Tab-separated table of C-alpha atoms in Angstrom:
chain	number	residue	atom	x	y	z
A	10	MET	CA	-193.006	-204.042	46.083
A	11	LYS	CA	-190.484	-205.804	48.060
A	12	THR	CA	-191.711	-207.895	51.015
A	13	THR	CA	-188.967	-207.188	53.594
A	14	ASN	CA	-190.044	-204.982	56.415
A	15	PHE	CA	-188.268	-201.678	56.921
A	16	ILE	CA	-188.791	-201.296	60.428
A	17	THR	CA	-185.285	-202.068	61.684
A	18	ASP	CA	-184.051	-201.432	65.305
A	19	ASN	CA	-182.810	-198.053	64.177
A	20	PHE	CA	-186.061	-196.964	62.327
A	21	ILE	CA	-186.287	-193.173	62.215
A	22	LEU	CA	-183.051	-192.768	64.255
A	23	GLN	CA	-180.594	-190.978	62.065
A	24	SER	CA	-177.471	-190.746	64.194
A	25	ASP	CA	-175.503	-192.536	66.882
A	26	VAL	CA	-176.718	-190.228	69.305
A	27	ALA	CA	-180.491	-190.802	68.368
A	28	GLU	CA	-179.775	-194.542	68.662
A	29	LYS	CA	-178.319	-194.227	72.124
A	30	LEU	CA	-181.067	-191.927	73.357
A	31	TYR	CA	-183.718	-194.361	72.200
A	32	HIS	CA	-182.274	-197.590	73.073
A	33	ASP	CA	-180.695	-196.773	76.387
A	34	TYR	CA	-183.290	-194.250	77.656
A	35	ALA	CA	-186.746	-194.403	75.870
A	36	LYS	CA	-187.197	-197.853	74.558
A	37	ASP	CA	-187.979	-199.873	77.782
A	38	LEU	CA	-190.018	-197.295	79.685
A	39	PRO	CA	-193.693	-198.277	80.631
A	40	ILE	CA	-196.635	-196.513	78.944
A	41	ILE	CA	-199.038	-194.200	80.330
A	42	ASP	CA	-201.808	-193.766	77.892
A	43	TYR	CA	-203.905	-190.990	79.515
A	44	HIS	CA	-206.412	-190.665	76.705
A	45	ASN	CA	-207.858	-193.258	74.460
A	46	HIS	CA	-211.159	-194.878	73.433
A	47	LEU	CA	-210.669	-198.435	74.370
A	48	SER	CA	-213.609	-200.587	75.491
A	49	ALA	CA	-213.578	-201.225	79.240
A	50	LYS	CA	-216.124	-203.944	78.522
A	51	GLU	CA	-213.642	-205.782	76.238
A	52	ILE	CA	-210.918	-205.489	78.834
A	53	ALA	CA	-213.064	-206.775	81.738
A	54	GLU	CA	-214.574	-209.679	79.667
A	55	ASN	CA	-210.884	-210.414	78.594
A	56	GLN	CA	-211.721	-212.865	75.852
A	57	PRO	CA	-209.014	-213.834	73.161
A	58	VAL	CA	-209.113	-211.126	70.335
A	59	LYS	CA	-209.054	-213.992	67.639
A	60	ASN	CA	-209.360	-211.872	64.596
A	61	ILE	CA	-206.966	-209.004	63.349
A	62	THR	CA	-209.743	-207.464	61.371
A	63	GLU	CA	-211.676	-206.987	64.348
A	64	ALA	CA	-208.617	-205.658	66.371
A	65	TRP	CA	-207.455	-203.517	63.412
A	66	LEU	CA	-210.462	-202.289	61.188
A	67	LYS	CA	-213.261	-202.043	63.512
A	68	GLY	CA	-213.748	-198.399	64.396
A	69	ASP	CA	-210.501	-197.305	62.964
A	70	HIS	CA	-211.404	-194.059	61.109
A	71	TYR	CA	-207.704	-193.589	59.863
A	72	LYS	CA	-207.906	-197.091	57.879
A	73	TRP	CA	-211.445	-196.348	56.726
A	74	ARG	CA	-210.471	-192.936	55.210
A	75	GLY	CA	-207.455	-194.546	53.512
A	76	MET	CA	-209.529	-197.434	52.010
A	77	ARG	CA	-212.151	-195.001	50.793
A	78	ALA	CA	-209.381	-192.809	49.147
A	79	ASN	CA	-208.091	-196.040	47.471
A	80	GLY	CA	-211.663	-196.577	45.982
A	81	ILE	CA	-212.644	-199.524	48.138
A	82	GLU	CA	-216.346	-200.044	48.250
A	83	GLU	CA	-218.001	-199.262	51.683
A	84	ILE	CA	-219.194	-202.743	51.934
A	85	TYR	CA	-215.704	-203.953	52.626
A	86	ILE	CA	-215.117	-201.169	55.092
A	87	THR	CA	-217.942	-200.666	57.618
A	88	SER	CA	-220.566	-203.016	56.533
A	89	GLN	CA	-221.476	-206.214	58.390
A	90	ALA	CA	-222.479	-208.053	55.181
A	91	THR	CA	-218.647	-209.039	54.379
A	92	SER	CA	-216.375	-211.359	56.225
A	93	HIS	CA	-213.458	-210.538	58.347
A	94	LYS	CA	-211.072	-211.957	55.662
A	95	GLU	CA	-212.641	-210.051	52.850
A	96	LYS	CA	-212.257	-206.804	54.706
A	97	PHE	CA	-208.568	-207.601	55.664
A	98	LEU	CA	-207.721	-208.439	51.955
A	99	LYS	CA	-209.097	-205.113	51.030
A	100	TRP	CA	-207.004	-203.250	53.548
A	101	ALA	CA	-204.027	-205.309	52.499
A	102	GLU	CA	-204.826	-204.056	49.001
A	103	THR	CA	-204.825	-200.437	50.220
A	104	VAL	CA	-201.650	-200.517	52.376
A	105	PRO	CA	-199.107	-200.055	49.506
A	106	TYR	CA	-201.014	-196.940	48.429
A	107	THR	CA	-200.574	-195.563	51.968
A	108	LEU	CA	-196.857	-194.875	51.521
A	109	ARG	CA	-195.866	-191.695	53.257
A	110	ASN	CA	-199.099	-191.514	55.149
A	111	PRO	CA	-198.779	-192.438	58.886
A	112	LEU	CA	-200.752	-195.621	58.186
A	113	PHE	CA	-197.851	-197.184	56.404
A	114	HIS	CA	-195.709	-196.800	59.324
A	115	TRP	CA	-198.213	-197.681	61.979
A	116	THR	CA	-199.183	-200.699	60.139
A	117	HIS	CA	-195.875	-202.266	59.840
A	118	LEU	CA	-194.777	-201.263	63.365
A	119	GLU	CA	-197.885	-203.090	64.606
A	120	LEU	CA	-197.210	-206.090	62.682
A	121	LYS	CA	-193.534	-206.249	63.902
A	122	ARG	CA	-194.314	-205.619	67.525
A	123	TYR	CA	-197.359	-207.799	68.015
A	124	PHE	CA	-196.776	-210.540	65.521
A	125	ASP	CA	-192.970	-210.462	64.704
A	126	ILE	CA	-193.930	-210.113	61.155
A	127	ASP	CA	-191.182	-208.722	58.900
A	128	GLU	CA	-192.995	-208.799	55.615
A	129	LEU	CA	-194.806	-205.769	54.070
A	130	LEU	CA	-198.458	-206.199	53.948
A	131	GLN	CA	-199.770	-206.275	50.372
A	132	PRO	CA	-201.891	-208.609	48.280
A	133	SER	CA	-199.168	-211.166	47.724
A	134	THR	CA	-198.547	-211.486	51.553
A	135	ALA	CA	-202.019	-210.930	52.835
A	136	GLU	CA	-203.098	-214.582	53.268
A	137	LYS	CA	-200.001	-215.465	55.252
A	138	ILE	CA	-200.036	-212.451	57.426
A	139	TYR	CA	-203.810	-212.878	58.188
A	140	LYS	CA	-203.323	-216.481	59.157
A	141	LYS	CA	-200.224	-215.881	61.368
A	142	ALA	CA	-201.743	-212.851	63.141
A	143	ASN	CA	-204.962	-214.705	63.809
A	144	ALA	CA	-203.055	-217.730	65.149
A	145	ILE	CA	-201.316	-215.344	67.707
A	146	LEU	CA	-204.563	-213.443	68.685
A	147	GLU	CA	-206.575	-216.425	69.349
A	148	ASN	CA	-204.361	-216.935	72.471
A	149	LYS	CA	-204.086	-213.198	73.320
A	150	THR	CA	-206.746	-211.424	75.521
A	151	PRO	CA	-206.943	-207.528	75.731
A	152	ALA	CA	-205.250	-207.565	79.175
A	153	GLN	CA	-202.346	-209.634	77.787
A	154	LEU	CA	-201.885	-207.194	74.785
A	155	LEU	CA	-201.724	-204.286	77.112
A	156	GLU	CA	-199.144	-206.071	79.362
A	157	ASP	CA	-197.121	-207.050	76.338
A	158	MET	CA	-196.584	-203.363	75.508
A	159	LYS	CA	-195.838	-202.567	79.220
A	160	VAL	CA	-198.873	-200.292	79.543
A	161	GLU	CA	-199.113	-199.215	83.052
A	162	VAL	CA	-202.278	-196.986	82.883
A	163	VAL	CA	-204.911	-196.629	80.263
A	164	CYS	CA	-207.707	-193.884	80.584
A	165	THR	CA	-210.854	-194.614	78.709
A	166	THR	CA	-213.383	-192.003	77.485
A	167	ASP	CA	-216.770	-192.265	79.317
A	168	ASP	CA	-220.146	-190.473	79.459
A	169	PRO	CA	-221.265	-189.009	82.646
A	170	THR	CA	-224.118	-191.468	82.717
A	171	ASP	CA	-221.904	-194.520	82.466
A	172	ASP	CA	-222.279	-196.995	85.264
A	173	LEU	CA	-218.563	-197.833	85.140
A	174	ILE	CA	-219.403	-201.427	85.871
A	175	TYR	CA	-216.650	-202.690	83.721
A	176	HIS	CA	-214.001	-200.419	85.230
A	177	ILE	CA	-215.036	-201.661	88.738
A	178	GLU	CA	-214.849	-205.239	87.490
A	179	ILE	CA	-211.373	-204.651	86.116
A	180	ALA	CA	-210.193	-203.047	89.412
A	181	ASN	CA	-211.277	-206.392	91.231
A	182	ARG	CA	-209.464	-208.567	88.612
A	183	GLY	CA	-206.006	-207.578	89.596
A	184	PHE	CA	-204.828	-206.804	86.010
A	185	LYS	CA	-201.297	-205.319	85.797
A	186	THR	CA	-202.638	-202.436	83.585
A	187	LYS	CA	-204.748	-199.907	85.548
A	188	VAL	CA	-207.862	-199.001	83.567
A	189	LEU	CA	-209.408	-195.720	84.727
A	190	PRO	CA	-212.360	-193.814	83.465
A	191	THR	CA	-212.442	-190.166	81.898
A	192	PHE	CA	-215.390	-187.965	82.525
A	193	ARG	CA	-216.233	-186.906	78.925
A	194	SER	CA	-218.713	-184.048	79.262
A	195	ASP	CA	-219.906	-183.557	75.706
A	196	GLU	CA	-223.451	-184.494	76.011
A	197	LEU	CA	-224.065	-182.025	78.824
A	198	PHE	CA	-223.490	-179.142	76.305
A	199	PHE	CA	-226.027	-180.193	73.662
A	200	ILE	CA	-229.015	-178.308	75.122
A	201	ASN	CA	-229.911	-177.233	71.633
A	202	LYS	CA	-230.301	-180.781	70.363
A	203	GLU	CA	-233.594	-182.904	70.537
A	204	LYS	CA	-231.503	-185.676	72.211
A	205	PHE	CA	-230.872	-183.373	75.186
A	206	PHE	CA	-234.298	-184.347	76.736
A	207	ALA	CA	-233.634	-188.079	76.694
A	208	TYR	CA	-230.175	-187.415	78.043
A	209	ILE	CA	-231.510	-185.374	80.987
A	210	GLN	CA	-233.846	-188.188	81.851
A	211	LYS	CA	-230.982	-190.654	81.655
A	212	LEU	CA	-228.889	-188.480	83.853
A	213	GLY	CA	-231.668	-188.140	86.298
A	214	THR	CA	-232.125	-191.944	86.540
A	215	VAL	CA	-228.410	-192.581	87.364
A	216	ALA	CA	-228.433	-189.752	89.831
A	217	ASN	CA	-231.622	-191.297	91.490
A	218	PHE	CA	-233.773	-188.040	91.271
A	219	GLU	CA	-235.720	-186.244	88.813
A	220	ILE	CA	-234.020	-183.197	87.014
A	221	LYS	CA	-236.532	-180.425	86.961
A	222	ASP	CA	-234.390	-177.322	86.637
A	223	LEU	CA	-230.782	-176.011	86.601
A	224	GLU	CA	-230.138	-176.808	90.359
A	225	THR	CA	-231.094	-180.425	90.124
A	226	PHE	CA	-229.236	-180.738	86.822
A	227	LEU	CA	-225.958	-179.385	88.552
A	228	ASN	CA	-226.691	-181.641	91.582
A	229	ALA	CA	-226.809	-184.624	89.328
A	230	ILE	CA	-223.505	-183.461	87.621
A	231	ASP	CA	-221.945	-183.130	91.080
A	232	LYS	CA	-223.089	-186.686	92.094
A	233	ARG	CA	-221.685	-188.331	88.884
A	234	ILE	CA	-218.239	-186.484	89.334
A	235	ALA	CA	-218.091	-187.877	92.770
A	236	PHE	CA	-218.862	-191.200	91.487
A	237	PHE	CA	-216.378	-191.010	88.728
A	238	ASN	CA	-213.684	-189.881	91.360
A	239	ALA	CA	-214.506	-192.909	93.635
A	240	GLN	CA	-213.679	-195.196	90.725
A	241	GLY	CA	-210.247	-193.531	90.097
A	242	CYS	CA	-211.133	-191.013	87.591
A	243	ARG	CA	-208.589	-188.021	87.558
A	244	ILE	CA	-209.255	-186.666	84.103
A	245	SER	CA	-212.136	-184.910	82.314
A	246	ASP	CA	-212.377	-184.316	78.536
A	247	PHE	CA	-214.321	-182.198	76.183
A	248	GLY	CA	-214.352	-182.573	72.382
A	249	VAL	CA	-217.579	-180.953	70.872
A	250	GLY	CA	-216.712	-180.021	67.245
A	251	GLU	CA	-218.144	-176.504	66.892
A	252	GLU	CA	-217.066	-172.957	67.187
A	253	LEU	CA	-217.059	-171.939	70.789
A	254	CYS	CA	-217.683	-168.603	72.430
A	255	PHE	CA	-217.311	-167.565	76.012
A	256	GLU	CA	-219.570	-164.953	77.733
A	257	ASP	CA	-219.914	-163.657	81.075
A	258	VAL	CA	-223.256	-164.881	82.542
A	259	SER	CA	-225.022	-165.173	85.905
A	260	LYS	CA	-226.615	-168.165	87.361
A	261	ARG	CA	-230.054	-166.509	87.207
A	262	GLU	CA	-229.864	-165.952	83.494
A	263	VAL	CA	-228.918	-169.642	83.043
A	264	GLU	CA	-231.750	-170.774	85.128
A	265	THR	CA	-234.158	-168.997	82.869
A	266	ILE	CA	-232.510	-170.463	79.773
A	267	PHE	CA	-232.502	-173.937	81.157
A	268	SER	CA	-236.200	-173.716	82.183
A	269	LYS	CA	-237.172	-172.375	78.837
A	270	ARG	CA	-235.488	-175.398	77.105
A	271	MET	CA	-236.975	-177.955	79.584
A	272	ASN	CA	-240.359	-176.478	78.692
A	273	GLY	CA	-239.643	-177.503	75.196
A	274	GLU	CA	-238.849	-173.974	73.691
A	275	SER	CA	-236.097	-173.485	71.218
A	276	LEU	CA	-232.972	-171.446	72.203
A	277	ASP	CA	-231.142	-168.955	70.040
A	278	LYS	CA	-227.358	-168.982	69.493
A	279	ASP	CA	-226.797	-166.204	72.304
A	280	GLU	CA	-228.737	-168.469	74.870
A	281	ILE	CA	-227.005	-171.583	73.810
A	282	ASN	CA	-223.483	-169.869	74.313
A	283	ARG	CA	-224.561	-168.370	77.664
A	284	TYR	CA	-225.610	-171.756	79.011
A	285	ARG	CA	-222.384	-173.408	77.673
A	286	SER	CA	-220.234	-170.632	79.083
A	287	TYR	CA	-221.761	-171.183	82.537
A	288	LEU	CA	-221.336	-174.970	82.212
A	289	PHE	CA	-217.635	-174.597	81.258
A	290	VAL	CA	-216.832	-172.618	84.425
A	291	TYR	CA	-219.066	-174.794	86.745
A	292	LEU	CA	-217.370	-177.943	85.468
A	293	GLY	CA	-213.883	-176.289	85.633
A	294	LYS	CA	-214.488	-175.261	89.242
A	295	LYS	CA	-215.443	-178.965	90.051
A	296	TYR	CA	-212.302	-180.427	88.236
A	297	HIS	CA	-210.207	-178.019	90.460
A	298	GLU	CA	-212.029	-179.218	93.515
A	299	TYR	CA	-211.180	-182.846	92.857
A	300	ASN	CA	-207.689	-182.108	91.636
A	301	TRP	CA	-208.440	-183.559	88.125
A	302	THR	CA	-206.838	-182.721	84.985
A	303	GLN	CA	-209.242	-181.216	82.404
A	304	GLN	CA	-208.564	-181.816	78.636
A	305	TYR	CA	-209.944	-179.825	75.632
A	306	HIS	CA	-209.932	-181.281	72.153
A	307	LEU	CA	-210.621	-178.343	69.993
A	308	GLY	CA	-211.207	-177.825	66.392
A	309	PRO	CA	-212.805	-180.494	64.397
A	310	VAL	CA	-215.543	-180.197	61.723
A	311	ARG	CA	-217.631	-183.355	62.378
A	312	ASN	CA	-220.092	-185.402	60.248
A	313	ASN	CA	-219.164	-183.612	56.893
A	314	ASN	CA	-220.493	-186.404	54.718
A	315	SER	CA	-224.346	-186.601	55.503
A	316	ARG	CA	-224.730	-189.456	53.091
A	317	LEU	CA	-222.339	-191.707	55.134
A	318	LEU	CA	-223.553	-190.296	58.191
A	319	GLY	CA	-227.011	-191.737	57.333
A	320	GLN	CA	-225.615	-195.003	56.266
A	321	ILE	CA	-223.239	-195.596	59.284
A	322	GLY	CA	-224.056	-193.202	62.019
A	323	LEU	CA	-221.756	-191.197	64.240
A	324	ASP	CA	-217.985	-191.747	64.062
A	325	ALA	CA	-218.122	-192.725	60.456
A	326	GLY	CA	-214.794	-191.332	59.714
A	327	VAL	CA	-216.040	-188.146	57.901
A	328	ASP	CA	-214.608	-185.542	60.250
A	329	SER	CA	-211.919	-182.960	59.243
A	330	ILE	CA	-209.870	-179.896	60.338
A	331	GLY	CA	-211.948	-176.892	61.270
A	332	ASP	CA	-210.811	-173.201	61.078
A	333	PHE	CA	-212.674	-171.919	64.121
A	334	PRO	CA	-210.925	-169.198	66.092
A	335	MET	CA	-209.990	-170.569	69.577
A	336	ALA	CA	-207.745	-167.894	71.195
A	337	GLN	CA	-210.542	-165.749	72.758
A	338	PHE	CA	-212.403	-168.740	73.994
A	339	MET	CA	-209.473	-170.135	75.767
A	340	SER	CA	-208.316	-166.929	77.173
A	341	LYS	CA	-211.708	-165.959	78.703
A	342	LEU	CA	-212.371	-169.324	80.138
A	343	PHE	CA	-209.033	-169.844	81.577
A	344	ASP	CA	-208.945	-166.296	82.976
A	345	THR	CA	-212.362	-166.636	84.505
A	346	LEU	CA	-211.276	-169.775	86.354
A	347	ASN	CA	-207.908	-168.404	87.184
A	348	SER	CA	-209.332	-165.112	88.678
A	349	THR	CA	-210.679	-167.145	91.715
A	350	ASN	CA	-207.729	-169.431	91.732
A	351	GLN	CA	-209.868	-172.360	90.542
A	352	LEU	CA	-208.180	-173.326	87.405
A	353	ALA	CA	-207.353	-177.022	87.261
A	354	LYS	CA	-204.440	-178.590	85.523
A	355	THR	CA	-205.302	-178.402	81.962
A	356	ILE	CA	-204.328	-179.999	78.663
A	357	THR	CA	-205.461	-178.537	75.276
A	358	TYR	CA	-205.169	-180.137	71.673
A	359	ASN	CA	-205.542	-178.226	68.497
A	360	LEU	CA	-206.572	-179.954	65.312
A	361	ASN	CA	-205.644	-177.092	63.114
A	362	PRO	CA	-201.910	-176.823	62.747
A	363	SER	CA	-202.055	-173.309	61.931
A	364	GLN	CA	-202.975	-172.631	65.562
A	365	ASN	CA	-200.042	-174.400	67.059
A	366	GLU	CA	-198.390	-171.262	68.296
A	367	VAL	CA	-201.850	-169.852	69.452
A	368	PHE	CA	-202.443	-172.859	71.695
A	369	ALA	CA	-198.716	-173.157	72.909
A	370	THR	CA	-198.623	-169.434	73.922
A	371	MET	CA	-202.120	-169.375	75.445
A	372	MET	CA	-201.112	-172.188	77.905
A	373	GLY	CA	-198.060	-170.132	78.939
A	374	ASN	CA	-200.284	-167.260	80.150
A	375	PHE	CA	-201.572	-169.355	83.095
A	376	GLN	CA	-198.629	-171.326	84.391
A	377	ASN	CA	-198.015	-171.013	88.015
A	378	SER	CA	-196.213	-172.587	90.974
A	379	ASP	CA	-199.120	-175.178	91.676
A	380	TYR	CA	-197.437	-177.890	89.442
A	381	PRO	CA	-194.420	-177.716	87.010
A	382	GLY	CA	-196.031	-177.532	83.571
A	383	LYS	CA	-199.530	-177.158	85.061
A	384	MET	CA	-200.857	-175.769	81.673
A	385	GLN	CA	-199.962	-178.271	78.917
A	386	TRP	CA	-200.318	-177.899	75.198
A	387	GLY	CA	-200.915	-181.534	74.282
A	388	SER	CA	-199.286	-183.863	71.711
A	389	GLY	CA	-200.239	-183.855	68.001
A	390	TRP	CA	-203.841	-184.949	67.899
A	391	TRP	CA	-205.812	-186.813	65.201
A	392	PHE	CA	-204.713	-185.668	61.644
A	393	LEU	CA	-201.535	-184.149	63.467
A	394	ASP	CA	-200.647	-187.574	64.983
A	395	GLN	CA	-197.926	-188.248	62.548
A	396	LYS	CA	-194.122	-187.651	62.070
A	397	ASP	CA	-194.361	-184.167	60.742
A	398	GLY	CA	-197.180	-183.095	63.109
A	399	MET	CA	-195.283	-184.378	66.150
A	400	GLU	CA	-192.021	-182.675	64.995
A	401	LYS	CA	-193.771	-179.402	64.580
A	402	GLN	CA	-195.363	-179.845	67.953
A	403	ILE	CA	-192.129	-180.611	69.635
A	404	ASN	CA	-190.379	-177.749	67.977
A	405	CYS	CA	-193.286	-175.228	68.695
A	406	LEU	CA	-193.500	-176.271	72.317
A	407	SER	CA	-189.676	-175.947	72.622
A	408	ASN	CA	-189.849	-172.325	71.248
A	409	MET	CA	-192.843	-171.145	73.224
A	410	GLY	CA	-192.783	-173.322	76.456
A	411	LEU	CA	-190.766	-175.966	78.125
A	412	LEU	CA	-190.529	-179.179	76.169
A	413	SER	CA	-188.717	-180.734	79.281
A	414	ARG	CA	-192.177	-180.529	81.320
A	415	PHE	CA	-194.256	-181.976	78.488
A	416	VAL	CA	-196.377	-184.958	79.509
A	417	GLY	CA	-195.867	-186.684	76.232
A	418	MET	CA	-197.828	-189.115	74.033
A	419	LEU	CA	-201.197	-190.844	74.018
A	420	THR	CA	-202.951	-193.238	71.390
A	421	ASP	CA	-206.424	-191.664	71.262
A	422	SER	CA	-207.183	-194.980	69.749
A	423	ARG	CA	-210.016	-197.612	69.754
A	424	SER	CA	-207.542	-200.375	68.920
A	425	PHE	CA	-205.647	-202.726	71.461
A	426	LEU	CA	-203.008	-202.861	68.658
A	427	SER	CA	-202.088	-199.187	68.606
A	428	PHE	CA	-199.454	-198.837	71.284
A	429	PRO	CA	-196.558	-198.809	69.109
A	430	ARG	CA	-197.661	-195.217	68.489
A	431	HIS	CA	-195.750	-194.493	71.761
A	432	GLU	CA	-192.688	-196.113	70.284
A	433	TYR	CA	-193.167	-193.877	67.085
A	434	PHE	CA	-193.306	-190.773	69.252
A	435	ARG	CA	-190.197	-191.811	71.211
A	436	ARG	CA	-188.148	-192.500	68.212
A	437	ILE	CA	-189.122	-189.045	66.624
A	438	LEU	CA	-188.456	-187.320	70.017
A	439	CYS	CA	-185.011	-188.916	70.239
A	440	ASN	CA	-184.132	-188.082	66.674
A	441	VAL	CA	-185.151	-184.396	67.039
A	442	ILE	CA	-183.042	-184.057	70.091
A	443	ALA	CA	-180.013	-185.791	68.434
A	444	GLU	CA	-180.166	-183.500	65.503
A	445	ASP	CA	-179.898	-180.616	67.943
A	446	VAL	CA	-176.807	-182.231	69.089
A	447	LYS	CA	-175.518	-182.710	65.656
A	448	GLN	CA	-175.863	-178.994	64.902
A	449	GLY	CA	-174.456	-177.892	68.087
A	450	LEU	CA	-177.555	-176.429	69.372
A	451	VAL	CA	-177.678	-178.345	72.730
A	452	PRO	CA	-174.904	-179.801	74.888
A	453	ASP	CA	-173.541	-183.213	73.862
A	454	ASP	CA	-174.426	-184.696	77.343
A	455	ILE	CA	-176.173	-188.021	76.802
A	456	ASN	CA	-177.187	-188.358	80.558
A	457	PHE	CA	-178.730	-184.957	80.670
A	458	LEU	CA	-180.506	-185.334	77.474
A	459	GLY	CA	-181.480	-188.913	78.380
A	460	LYS	CA	-183.095	-187.846	81.523
A	461	MET	CA	-185.215	-185.287	79.728
A	462	ILE	CA	-186.222	-187.992	77.168
A	463	GLN	CA	-187.271	-190.195	79.921
A	464	ASP	CA	-189.306	-187.494	81.658
A	465	ILE	CA	-191.228	-186.737	78.465
A	466	CYS	CA	-191.817	-190.285	77.648
A	467	TYR	CA	-192.996	-191.438	81.148
A	468	TYR	CA	-192.064	-189.707	84.245
A	469	ASN	CA	-193.768	-186.363	83.630
A	470	ALA	CA	-197.057	-187.942	83.047
A	471	LYS	CA	-196.609	-190.235	86.142
A	472	ASN	CA	-195.874	-187.195	88.476
A	473	TYR	CA	-198.513	-184.823	86.746
A	474	PHE	CA	-201.567	-187.153	86.828
A	475	LYS	CA	-200.669	-189.035	89.999
A	476	PHE	CA	-202.767	-192.030	89.296
A	477	ASN	CA	-203.103	-194.069	92.520
């Protein structure tokens, strides 16, 4: 394989119009990354990253899956028994085989943007690239890496019991990038799991009172939401990978269900669904009260490979696209909240591409004058976070809603080197719009189109979330 990097100034841009839209309107905008899994602890401690393996491969499920597909032994992927360099060399061995997978584009975009490396990563270049990248990283802290990419805001993903001590420390450090928490509610919904009892105890500890029944449970949630809000949180998230049902249920019924579980009894499927339905509505109303945006990541089948799950634990990179029906759940939940005018700003993300139109049209049902684009169908997520997936999302949103009101891209990443994904999205967006110009489908008005591009890439998110 040739060693020259193919990431040129006009990568993906296939016309003069695309080039102008990207370089004159999109390229230099700041980044608002409103959903990711970065470590607030690492940002607060702000120590030099030092090693590209840690920055690149640690926790990156995409790369893990690519390496496994290439036949790399697990000891070189997730084990602590091998060195950083050995793992990097195995990743370099894999990269040529990722051609036409988004990993090939992301890898070389990141090498170019963070390290000014114009060579393709492969076994013959691996030693040189490893040495150069590490020499740069040993002088780069997480905060500096964020500033280098013009990241204005990042929203991490945080459990309701988190003390947010690192977010508080970051706020007092005066970093250029604002780092805000997100209220990720998943653990509140696992009433059927054995771990729920330990979680309830932990929630009670941080709330400073014992949780004995549904009422004290809800009081503890209220207290945590207020605490998160005080630390700048403006977004919630939900991402349980299961089929979801929504049922009308009274508080009295749920009090009985909750008490039954707290007494150590098992719940049947109907009881679990009723509890969850009540909690969805309760949380939704709280999000509306605080003027938060609620996010729903829907559709994965998690932990498919039980052997790897046992070896590595959760987040082993063995999740996939599910085929759960989602329309009725979203319809009933949003309609219930909307019927009392307590439906917060909402973003949904589907993992199954066959449901693109389902999600896009569902969000249109509940738009109103509260905010332009109040109900958002979010960017291509997870397995759909690639060129084809993003183009399909852009085209479907254009057909079913208002692309011009779209709040744009996010990284959904655990890596401080992932922010060129915003550049990737911006290039794809500019090229899609330019192709419309070429075909005579939209006006050839660069200023008009350029403003729309800028809104989607930055200003819509800035105005929608209103991070202070």
